Coordinates of C-alpha atoms and ligand atoms in Angstrom, one line a residue:
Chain G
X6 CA 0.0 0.0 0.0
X7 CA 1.5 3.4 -1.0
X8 CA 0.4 4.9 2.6
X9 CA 2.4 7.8 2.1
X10 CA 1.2 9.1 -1.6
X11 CA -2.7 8.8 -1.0
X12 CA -2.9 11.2 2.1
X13 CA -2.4 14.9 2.4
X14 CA -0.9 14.4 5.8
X15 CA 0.5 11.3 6.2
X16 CA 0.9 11.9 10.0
X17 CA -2.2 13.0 10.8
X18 CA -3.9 9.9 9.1
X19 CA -2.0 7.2 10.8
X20 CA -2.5 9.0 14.2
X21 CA -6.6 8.8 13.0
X22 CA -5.9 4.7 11.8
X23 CA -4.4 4.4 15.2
X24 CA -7.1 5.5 16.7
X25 CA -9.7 3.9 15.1
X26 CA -7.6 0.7 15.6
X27 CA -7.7 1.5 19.3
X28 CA -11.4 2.2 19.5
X29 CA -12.7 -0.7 17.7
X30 CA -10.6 -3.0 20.1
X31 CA -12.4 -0.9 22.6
X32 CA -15.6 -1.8 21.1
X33 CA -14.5 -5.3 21.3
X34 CA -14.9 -5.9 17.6
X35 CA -13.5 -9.0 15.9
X36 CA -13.0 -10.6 12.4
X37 CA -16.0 -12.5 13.1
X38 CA -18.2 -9.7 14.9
X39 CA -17.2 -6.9 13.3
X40 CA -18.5 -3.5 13.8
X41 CA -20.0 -2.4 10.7
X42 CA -20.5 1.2 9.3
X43 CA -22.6 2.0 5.8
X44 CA -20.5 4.7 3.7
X45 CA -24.0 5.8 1.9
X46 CA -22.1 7.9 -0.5
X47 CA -21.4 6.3 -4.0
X48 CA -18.2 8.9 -3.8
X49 CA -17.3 7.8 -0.3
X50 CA -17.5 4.7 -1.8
X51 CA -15.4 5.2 -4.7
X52 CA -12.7 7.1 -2.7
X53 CA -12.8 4.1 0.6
X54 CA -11.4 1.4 -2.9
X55 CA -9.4 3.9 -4.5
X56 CA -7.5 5.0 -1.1
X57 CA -7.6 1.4 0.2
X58 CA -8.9 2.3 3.6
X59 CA -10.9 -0.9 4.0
X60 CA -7.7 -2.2 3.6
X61 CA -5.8 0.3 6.4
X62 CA -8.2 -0.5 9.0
X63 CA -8.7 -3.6 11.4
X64 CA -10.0 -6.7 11.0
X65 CA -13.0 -5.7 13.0
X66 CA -14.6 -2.7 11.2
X67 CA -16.2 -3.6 8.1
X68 CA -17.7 -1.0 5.6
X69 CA -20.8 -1.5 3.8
X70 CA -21.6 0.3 0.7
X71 CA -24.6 2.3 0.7
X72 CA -27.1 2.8 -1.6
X73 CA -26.0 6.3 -2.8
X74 CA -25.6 6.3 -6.4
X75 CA -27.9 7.5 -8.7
X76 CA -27.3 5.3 -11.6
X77 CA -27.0 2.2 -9.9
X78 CA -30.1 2.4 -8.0
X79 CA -32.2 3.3 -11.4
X80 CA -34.7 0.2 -11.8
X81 CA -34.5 -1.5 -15.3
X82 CA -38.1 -0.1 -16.2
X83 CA -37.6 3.5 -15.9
X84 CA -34.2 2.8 -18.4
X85 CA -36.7 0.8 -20.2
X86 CA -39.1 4.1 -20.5
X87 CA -35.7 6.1 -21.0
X88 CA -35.2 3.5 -24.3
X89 CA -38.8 4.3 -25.5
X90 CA -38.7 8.1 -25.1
X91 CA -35.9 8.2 -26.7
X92 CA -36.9 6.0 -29.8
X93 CA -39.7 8.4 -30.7
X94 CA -39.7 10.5 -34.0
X95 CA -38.9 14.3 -33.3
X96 CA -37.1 13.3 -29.8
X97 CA -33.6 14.6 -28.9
X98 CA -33.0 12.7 -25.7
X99 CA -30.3 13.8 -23.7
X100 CA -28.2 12.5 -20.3
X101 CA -25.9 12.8 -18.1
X102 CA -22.6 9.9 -19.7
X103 CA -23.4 7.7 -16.5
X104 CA -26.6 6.7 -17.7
X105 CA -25.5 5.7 -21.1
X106 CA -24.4 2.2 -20.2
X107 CA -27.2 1.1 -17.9
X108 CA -28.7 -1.8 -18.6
X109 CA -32.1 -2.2 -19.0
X110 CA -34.5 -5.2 -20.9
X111 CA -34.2 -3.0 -24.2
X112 CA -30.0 -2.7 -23.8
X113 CA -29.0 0.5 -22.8
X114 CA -29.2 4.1 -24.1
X115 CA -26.0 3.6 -25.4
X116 CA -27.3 0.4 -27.6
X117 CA -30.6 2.6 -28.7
X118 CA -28.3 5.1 -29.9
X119 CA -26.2 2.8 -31.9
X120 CA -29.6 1.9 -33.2
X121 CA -30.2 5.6 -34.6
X122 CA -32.1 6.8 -31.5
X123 CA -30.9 10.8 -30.9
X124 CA -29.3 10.7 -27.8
X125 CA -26.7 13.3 -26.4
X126 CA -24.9 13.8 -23.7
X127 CA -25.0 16.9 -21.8
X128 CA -22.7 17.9 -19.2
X129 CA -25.6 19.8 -17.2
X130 CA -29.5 20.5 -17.8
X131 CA -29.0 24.0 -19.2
X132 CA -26.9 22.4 -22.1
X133 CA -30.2 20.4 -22.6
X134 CA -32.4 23.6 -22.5
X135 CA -29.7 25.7 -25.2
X136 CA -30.2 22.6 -27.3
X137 CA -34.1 23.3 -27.2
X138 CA -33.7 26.9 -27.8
X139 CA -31.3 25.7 -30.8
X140 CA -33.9 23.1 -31.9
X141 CA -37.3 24.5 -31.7
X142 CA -38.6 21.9 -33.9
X143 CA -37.1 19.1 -32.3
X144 CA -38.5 17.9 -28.6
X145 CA -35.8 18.3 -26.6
X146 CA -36.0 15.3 -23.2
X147 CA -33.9 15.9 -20.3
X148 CA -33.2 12.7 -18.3
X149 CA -33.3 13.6 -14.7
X150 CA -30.9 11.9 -12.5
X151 CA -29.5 12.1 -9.2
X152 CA -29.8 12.5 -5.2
X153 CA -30.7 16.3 -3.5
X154 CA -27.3 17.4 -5.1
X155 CA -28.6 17.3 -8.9
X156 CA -32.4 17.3 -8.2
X157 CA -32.5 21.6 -7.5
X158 CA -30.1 21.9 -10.7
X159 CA -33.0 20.2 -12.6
X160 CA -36.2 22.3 -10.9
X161 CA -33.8 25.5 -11.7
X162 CA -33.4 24.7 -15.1
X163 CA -37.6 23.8 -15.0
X164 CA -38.3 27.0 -14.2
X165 CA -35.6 29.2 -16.3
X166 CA -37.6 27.2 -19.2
X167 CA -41.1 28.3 -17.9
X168 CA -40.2 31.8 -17.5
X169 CA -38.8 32.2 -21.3
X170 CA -41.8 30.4 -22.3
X171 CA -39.7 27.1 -24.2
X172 CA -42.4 24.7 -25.4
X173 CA -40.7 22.3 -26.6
X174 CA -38.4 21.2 -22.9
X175 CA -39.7 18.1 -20.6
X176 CA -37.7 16.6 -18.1
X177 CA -38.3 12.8 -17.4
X178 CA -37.8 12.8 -13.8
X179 CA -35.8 10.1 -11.7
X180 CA -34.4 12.1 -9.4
X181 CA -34.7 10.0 -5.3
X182 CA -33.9 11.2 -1.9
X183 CA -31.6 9.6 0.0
X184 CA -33.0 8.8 3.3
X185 CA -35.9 6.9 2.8
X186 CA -33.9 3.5 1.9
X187 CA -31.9 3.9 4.7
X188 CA -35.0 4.0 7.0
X189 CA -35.8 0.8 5.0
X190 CA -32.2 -0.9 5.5
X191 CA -32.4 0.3 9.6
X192 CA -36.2 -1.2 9.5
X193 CA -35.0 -4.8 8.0
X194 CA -35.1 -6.9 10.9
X195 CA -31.6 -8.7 9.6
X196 CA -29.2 -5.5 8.6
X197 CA -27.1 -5.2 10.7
X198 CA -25.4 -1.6 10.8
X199 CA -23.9 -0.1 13.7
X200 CA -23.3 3.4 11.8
X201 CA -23.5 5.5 8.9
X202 CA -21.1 8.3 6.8
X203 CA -23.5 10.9 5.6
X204 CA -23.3 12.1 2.2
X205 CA -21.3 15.5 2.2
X206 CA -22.5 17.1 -1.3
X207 CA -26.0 16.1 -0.9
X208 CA -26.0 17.3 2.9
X209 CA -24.7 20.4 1.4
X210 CA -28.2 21.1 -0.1
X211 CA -30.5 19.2 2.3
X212 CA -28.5 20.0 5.8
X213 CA -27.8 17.6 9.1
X214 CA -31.4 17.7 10.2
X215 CA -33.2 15.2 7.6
X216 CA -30.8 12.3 9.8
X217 CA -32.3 12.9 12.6
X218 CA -34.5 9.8 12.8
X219 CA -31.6 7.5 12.4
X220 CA -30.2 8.7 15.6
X221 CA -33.6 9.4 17.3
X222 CA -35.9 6.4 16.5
X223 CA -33.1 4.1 15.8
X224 CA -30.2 4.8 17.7
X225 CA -27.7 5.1 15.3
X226 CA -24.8 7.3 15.1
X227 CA -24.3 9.1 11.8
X228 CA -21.3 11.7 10.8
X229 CA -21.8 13.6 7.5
X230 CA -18.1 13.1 5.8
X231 CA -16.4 15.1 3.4
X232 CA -14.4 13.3 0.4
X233 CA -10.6 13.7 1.1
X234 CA -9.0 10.3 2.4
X235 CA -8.6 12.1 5.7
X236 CA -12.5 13.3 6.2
X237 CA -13.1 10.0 6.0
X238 CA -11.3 8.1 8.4
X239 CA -12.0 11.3 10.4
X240 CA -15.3 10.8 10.5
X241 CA -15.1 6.9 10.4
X242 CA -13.6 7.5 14.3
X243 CA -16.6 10.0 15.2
X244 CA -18.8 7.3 14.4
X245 CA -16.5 4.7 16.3
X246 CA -16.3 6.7 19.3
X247 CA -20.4 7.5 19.5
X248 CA -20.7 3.8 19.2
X249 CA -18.2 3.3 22.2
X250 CA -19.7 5.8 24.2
X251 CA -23.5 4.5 23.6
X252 CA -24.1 7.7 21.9
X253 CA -26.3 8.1 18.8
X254 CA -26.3 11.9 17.4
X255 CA -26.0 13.3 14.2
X256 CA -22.2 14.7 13.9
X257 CA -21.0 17.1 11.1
X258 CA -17.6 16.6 10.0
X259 CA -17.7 18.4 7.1
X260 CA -19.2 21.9 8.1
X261 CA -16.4 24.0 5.8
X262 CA -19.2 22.8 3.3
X263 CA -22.1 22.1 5.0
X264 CA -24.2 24.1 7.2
X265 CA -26.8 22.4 9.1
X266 CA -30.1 24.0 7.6
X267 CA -28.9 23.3 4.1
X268 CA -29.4 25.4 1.0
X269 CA -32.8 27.6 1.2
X270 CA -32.5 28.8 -2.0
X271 CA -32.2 24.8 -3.4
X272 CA -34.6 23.5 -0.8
X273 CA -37.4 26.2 -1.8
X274 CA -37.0 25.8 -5.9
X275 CA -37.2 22.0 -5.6
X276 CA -40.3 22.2 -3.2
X277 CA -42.0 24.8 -5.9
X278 CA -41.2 22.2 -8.6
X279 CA -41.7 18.4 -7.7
X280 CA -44.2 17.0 -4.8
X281 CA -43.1 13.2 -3.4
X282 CA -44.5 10.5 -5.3
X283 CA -46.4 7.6 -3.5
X284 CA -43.6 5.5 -3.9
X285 CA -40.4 5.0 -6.5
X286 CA -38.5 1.6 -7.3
X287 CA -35.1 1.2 -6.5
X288 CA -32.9 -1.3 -8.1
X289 CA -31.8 -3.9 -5.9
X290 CA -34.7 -2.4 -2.8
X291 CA -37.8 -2.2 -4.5
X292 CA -40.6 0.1 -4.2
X293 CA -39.9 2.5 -1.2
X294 CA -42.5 5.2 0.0
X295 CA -42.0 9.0 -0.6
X296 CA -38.4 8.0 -2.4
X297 CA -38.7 9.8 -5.4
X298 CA -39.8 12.8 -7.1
X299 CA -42.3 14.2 -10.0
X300 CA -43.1 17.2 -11.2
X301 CA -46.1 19.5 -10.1
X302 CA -49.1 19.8 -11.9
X303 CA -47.8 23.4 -12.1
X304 CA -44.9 22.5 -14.4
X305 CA -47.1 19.5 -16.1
X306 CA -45.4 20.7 -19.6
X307 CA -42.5 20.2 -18.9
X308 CA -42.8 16.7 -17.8
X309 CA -41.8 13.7 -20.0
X310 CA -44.0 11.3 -17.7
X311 CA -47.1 13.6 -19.0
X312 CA -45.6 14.9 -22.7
X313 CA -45.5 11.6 -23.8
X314 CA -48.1 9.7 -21.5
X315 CA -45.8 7.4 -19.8
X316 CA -46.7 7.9 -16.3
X317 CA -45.3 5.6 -13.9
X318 CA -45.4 1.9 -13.0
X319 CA -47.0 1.3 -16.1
X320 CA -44.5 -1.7 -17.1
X321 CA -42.3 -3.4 -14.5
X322 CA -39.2 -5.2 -15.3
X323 CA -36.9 -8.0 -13.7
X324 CA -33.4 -7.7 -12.6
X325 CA -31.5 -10.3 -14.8
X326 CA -30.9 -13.8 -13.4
X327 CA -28.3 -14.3 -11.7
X328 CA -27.1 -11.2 -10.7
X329 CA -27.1 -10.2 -6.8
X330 CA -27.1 -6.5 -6.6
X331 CA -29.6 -6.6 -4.1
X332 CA -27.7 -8.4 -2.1
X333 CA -24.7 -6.5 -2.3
X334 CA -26.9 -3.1 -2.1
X335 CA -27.9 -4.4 1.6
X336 CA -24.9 -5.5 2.6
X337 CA -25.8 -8.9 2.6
X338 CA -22.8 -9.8 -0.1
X339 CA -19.5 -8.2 -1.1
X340 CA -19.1 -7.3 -5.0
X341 CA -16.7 -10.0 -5.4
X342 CA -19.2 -12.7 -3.8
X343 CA -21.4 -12.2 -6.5
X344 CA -21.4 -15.0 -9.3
X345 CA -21.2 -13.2 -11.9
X346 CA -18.3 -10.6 -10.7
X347 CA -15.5 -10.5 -13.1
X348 CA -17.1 -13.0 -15.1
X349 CA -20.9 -12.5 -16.8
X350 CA -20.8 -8.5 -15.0
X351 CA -17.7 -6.5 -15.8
X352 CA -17.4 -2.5 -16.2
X353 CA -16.9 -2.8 -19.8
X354 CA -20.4 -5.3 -20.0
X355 CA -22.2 -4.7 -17.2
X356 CA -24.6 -6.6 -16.2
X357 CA -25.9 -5.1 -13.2
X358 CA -25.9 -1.5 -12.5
X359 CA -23.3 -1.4 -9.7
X360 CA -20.7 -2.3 -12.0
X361 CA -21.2 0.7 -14.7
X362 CA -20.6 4.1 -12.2
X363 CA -17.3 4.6 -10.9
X364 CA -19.3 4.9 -7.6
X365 CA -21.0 1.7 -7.7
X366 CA -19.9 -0.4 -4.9
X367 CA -18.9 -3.5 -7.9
X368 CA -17.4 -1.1 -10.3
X369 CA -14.8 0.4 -7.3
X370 CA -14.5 -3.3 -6.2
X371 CA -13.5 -4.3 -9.8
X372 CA -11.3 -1.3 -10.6
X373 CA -8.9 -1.2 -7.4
X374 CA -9.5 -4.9 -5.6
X375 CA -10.7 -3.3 -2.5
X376 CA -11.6 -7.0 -1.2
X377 CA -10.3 -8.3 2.1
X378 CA -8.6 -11.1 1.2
X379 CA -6.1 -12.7 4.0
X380 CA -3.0 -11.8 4.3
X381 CA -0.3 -14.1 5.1
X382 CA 1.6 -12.5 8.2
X383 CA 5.2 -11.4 7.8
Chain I
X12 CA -22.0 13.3 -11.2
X13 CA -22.3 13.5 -7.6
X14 CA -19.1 15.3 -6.5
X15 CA -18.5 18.5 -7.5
X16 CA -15.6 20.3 -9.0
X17 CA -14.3 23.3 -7.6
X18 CA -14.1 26.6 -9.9
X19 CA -13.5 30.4 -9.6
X20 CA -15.9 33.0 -10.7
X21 CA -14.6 35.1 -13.5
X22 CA -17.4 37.3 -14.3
X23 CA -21.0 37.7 -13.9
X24 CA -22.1 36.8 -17.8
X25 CA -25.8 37.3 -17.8
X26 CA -27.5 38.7 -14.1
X27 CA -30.9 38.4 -15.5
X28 CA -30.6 34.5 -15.7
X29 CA -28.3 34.6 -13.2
X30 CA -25.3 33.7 -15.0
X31 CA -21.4 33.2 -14.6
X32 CA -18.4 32.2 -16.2
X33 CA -16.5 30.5 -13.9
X34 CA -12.7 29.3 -14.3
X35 CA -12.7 25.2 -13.5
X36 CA -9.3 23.8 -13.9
X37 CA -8.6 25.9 -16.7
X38 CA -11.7 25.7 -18.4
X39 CA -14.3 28.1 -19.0
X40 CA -17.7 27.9 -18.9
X41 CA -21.3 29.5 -17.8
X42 CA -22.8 28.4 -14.8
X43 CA -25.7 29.2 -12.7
X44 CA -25.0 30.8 -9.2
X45 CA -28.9 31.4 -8.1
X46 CA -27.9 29.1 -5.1
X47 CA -25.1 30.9 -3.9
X48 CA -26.3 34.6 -4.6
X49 CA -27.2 35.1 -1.2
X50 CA -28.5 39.2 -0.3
X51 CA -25.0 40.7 -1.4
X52 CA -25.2 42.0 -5.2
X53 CA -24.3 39.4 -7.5
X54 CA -21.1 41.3 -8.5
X55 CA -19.9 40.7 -5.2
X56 CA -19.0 36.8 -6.0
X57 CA -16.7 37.9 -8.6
X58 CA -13.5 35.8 -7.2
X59 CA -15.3 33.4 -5.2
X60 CA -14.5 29.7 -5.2
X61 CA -17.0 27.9 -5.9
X62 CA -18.4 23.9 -6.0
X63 CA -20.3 23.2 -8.7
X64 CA -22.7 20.6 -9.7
X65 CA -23.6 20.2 -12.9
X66 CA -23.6 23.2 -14.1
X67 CA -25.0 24.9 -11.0
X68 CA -22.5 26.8 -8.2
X69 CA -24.1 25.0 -4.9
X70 CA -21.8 26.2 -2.4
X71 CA -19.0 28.8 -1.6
X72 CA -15.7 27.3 -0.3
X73 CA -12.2 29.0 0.3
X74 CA -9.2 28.7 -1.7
X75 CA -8.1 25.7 0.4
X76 CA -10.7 23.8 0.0
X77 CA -10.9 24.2 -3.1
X78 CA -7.0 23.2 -4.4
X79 CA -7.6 20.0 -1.6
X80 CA -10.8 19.0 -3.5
X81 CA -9.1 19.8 -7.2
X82 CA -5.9 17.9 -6.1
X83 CA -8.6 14.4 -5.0
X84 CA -10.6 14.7 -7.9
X85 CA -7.4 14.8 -9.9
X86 CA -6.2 11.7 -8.6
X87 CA -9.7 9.9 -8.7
X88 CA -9.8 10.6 -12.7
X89 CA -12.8 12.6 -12.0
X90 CA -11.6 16.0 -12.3
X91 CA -10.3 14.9 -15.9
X92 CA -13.9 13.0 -16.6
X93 CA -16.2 16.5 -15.4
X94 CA -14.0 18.7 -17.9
X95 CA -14.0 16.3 -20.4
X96 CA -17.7 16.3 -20.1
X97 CA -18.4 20.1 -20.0
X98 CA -16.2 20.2 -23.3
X99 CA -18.2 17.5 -24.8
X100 CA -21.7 19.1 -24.5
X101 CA -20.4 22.4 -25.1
X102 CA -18.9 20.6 -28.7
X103 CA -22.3 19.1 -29.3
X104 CA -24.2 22.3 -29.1
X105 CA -21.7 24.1 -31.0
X106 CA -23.0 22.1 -33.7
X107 CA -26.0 22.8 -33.9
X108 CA -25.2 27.1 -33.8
Ligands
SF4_414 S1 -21.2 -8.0 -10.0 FE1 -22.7 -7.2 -11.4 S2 -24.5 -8.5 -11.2 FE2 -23.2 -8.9 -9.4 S3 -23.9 -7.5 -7.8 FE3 -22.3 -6.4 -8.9 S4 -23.3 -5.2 -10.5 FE4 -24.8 -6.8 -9.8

């Protein structure tokens, strides 16, 4: 392990790996009873393989990779509805690259483009919205795609089109929040997490309060992390320490960044434009309550879901055979103890979606061999 | 397209819509700051570091923060992947001038 090259201050982070060595012994964590903390972040995620701190920790902390990224947690039939939007005549669809290579029953967007679908990626929504303004005779679809941290960009971009009057916009929204699955994880009666690593980027928008519940009704500690190596061991020992201490309380380690009532400005434009759906189905989880988002009867024309009468739910669709992304989503599995990892579900063909982001638990798993394999001593 | 990348406000390009170029590792390109205005006038963010998100400015940072987060994003790939992408889209709309 190059120790030395992946942290800013090499000091500091093996006084923090110390410790959090110390504290888990305190804990009285094992190999085979390990204390184990959910990193809900698909960049947390990303950055815990690519720094190898799984690997820099004892025996008896374990992570578990959290549900946090958008493109992994997108169920095959809203790609499925993506595929069809995007297939009709006079349709420019356009996306974020991530959600090119998801895989959905029709193949992907990237296969329906090969097929002579118009599909474009955009770097943000207002690159889709100056393609509308450049295309007035096309109908310009914006695939909306993310957690709190890309859901006001979308509403902002929603309105800036309603105020200059473009008719020929519609989003088709996807965009989730991220705490009702972990209410759903904390209510499964055989998960079992001892503490969570906030999000930083999406606690930037929504604040410290929404995790209230985890430490209140379930007694959890959670500390919202920031994304340098360091933040995160950091805040891996806040969590450690609450858990020693019998404490449960919602810790901020990242307040340079985020302030604990969030971003009015993005909290109000988001409530203006989308209302809660009843529920929204997330790959791997299923249908959870009040997870996702559509667009207000206010802003009805400049929803896909309505433009093109798609709604939602109409047509389900089955995770492929064989693949165990729920699993692995809840913790149940590592990446690499799914069958088809390496083999039948690789980054370049993925078969499930947590191998295609570079924040899906498989794809980190895949590209820097973050798995715990023994060690022979000396 | 969940972390951001870290940029510097250049100028404020079009205040009606609330737009800003903004300097991201070199780069150039217009971004929304509606999120960040805050009650000072809008000129007043010219030289501010900023994180943005797609396209958006969601949150002032300082300088430090901001070459720390460059410098982790530059070894993750990412930073590389975001500014490829912003070229990309602003390449495909080019296009179609
Ligand atoms: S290896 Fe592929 S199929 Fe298996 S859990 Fe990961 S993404 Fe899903």
């Amino acid at each position: 392990m190059k120790f030395s090259s992946e942290f800013r201050d090499p000091e500091l982070a093996r006084g923090v790996l110390t410790a959090i060595a110390r504290t888990v012994a305190e804990i009285g964590a094992t190999a085979e009873r390990p204390v184990r903390i959910m990193e809900i972040c698909g960049g947390h995620t990303h950055a815990i393989f690519r720094n190898g701190i799984d690997r820099l920790v004892p025996e008896g902390l374990e992570f578990i990779h959290g549900p946090g990224c958008p493109v992994c947690v997108l169920p095959m039939a809203r790609v499925d509805e993506a595929v069809r939007i995007a297939r009709l005549p006079g349709v420019v669809f356009t996306t974020f690259g991530d959600a090119m290579r998801v895989p959905g029953t029709l193949g992907s967007l990237n296969q329906a483009k090969a097929e002579g679908a118009d599909i474009r990626m955009v770097y943000s929504p207002l690159d889709a919205l100056e393609l509308a303004r450049r295309l007035p005779d096309r109908e310009i679809v914006f695939f909306g795609l993310g957690f709190e941290t890309t859901t006001p960009s979308t509403a902002l971009t929603i309105r800036q089109a309603r105020d200059e009057g473009v008719t020929n916009f519609t989003v088709f929204c996807n965009h989730i929040a991220v705490t009702p699955p972990l209410r759903v994880l904390l209510e499964d009666p055989h998960m079992l997490l001892d503490g969570f690593i906030g999000p930083g980027h999406v606690s930037m928008v929504i604040g410290t309060r929404p995790y209230a519940f985890i430490a209140n009704e379930f007694g959890k500690p959670i500390v919202v992390a920031g994304f340098e190596p360091l933040d995160l061991l950091q805040s891996v020992l806040m969590v450690l320490r609450q858990i020693r201490d019998g404490r449960a309380e919602v810790e901020n380690q990242y307040a340079r960044v985020v302030p604990e009532a969030g971003n009015p400005v993005a909290l109000a434009v988001c409530d203006e434009v989308y209302e809660p759906r009843r529920s929204f189905e997330w790959r791997g989880l299923g249908e959870i309550d009040r997870s996702g988002l559509r667009i207000r009867e206010a802003y009805a024309d400049f929803d896909a879901e309505r433009r093109f009468e798609i709604g939602y739910g109409a047509r389900s669709a089955a995770d492929p055979d064989g693949c165990a992304c729920g699993e692995v989503m809840t913790g149940r599995l590592k990446p690499f103890q799914c069958p088809q990892f390496g083999t039948g579900c690789t980054p370049r063909m993925p078969l499930g979606a947590l191998m295609v982001s570079s924040e899906g638990a498989c794809a980190a798993c895949y590209q820097y061999g973050g798995q715990r394999r023994p060690e022979p001593v000396g | 397209m969940c972390l951001g990348i870290p940029g510097r406000i250049v100028e404020i390009s079009d205040p009606t819509r609330k737009l800003a170029t903004i300097d991201v590792a070199g780069v150039r390109r217009e971004v929304n700051v509606m999120c960040i205005e805050g009650d000072a006038p809008l000129d007043t963010l010219v030289g501010a570091w900023v994180l943005i998100h797609v396209g958006f400015a969601m949150s002032r940072i300082d300088e430090e923060e901001a070459r720390a987060t460059l410098d982790i994003l530059a070894q993750m790939g990412e930073a590389e992947d975001e500014v490829a992408a912003m070229r990309a889209s602003e390449r495909m709309l080019g296009a179609e001038r």
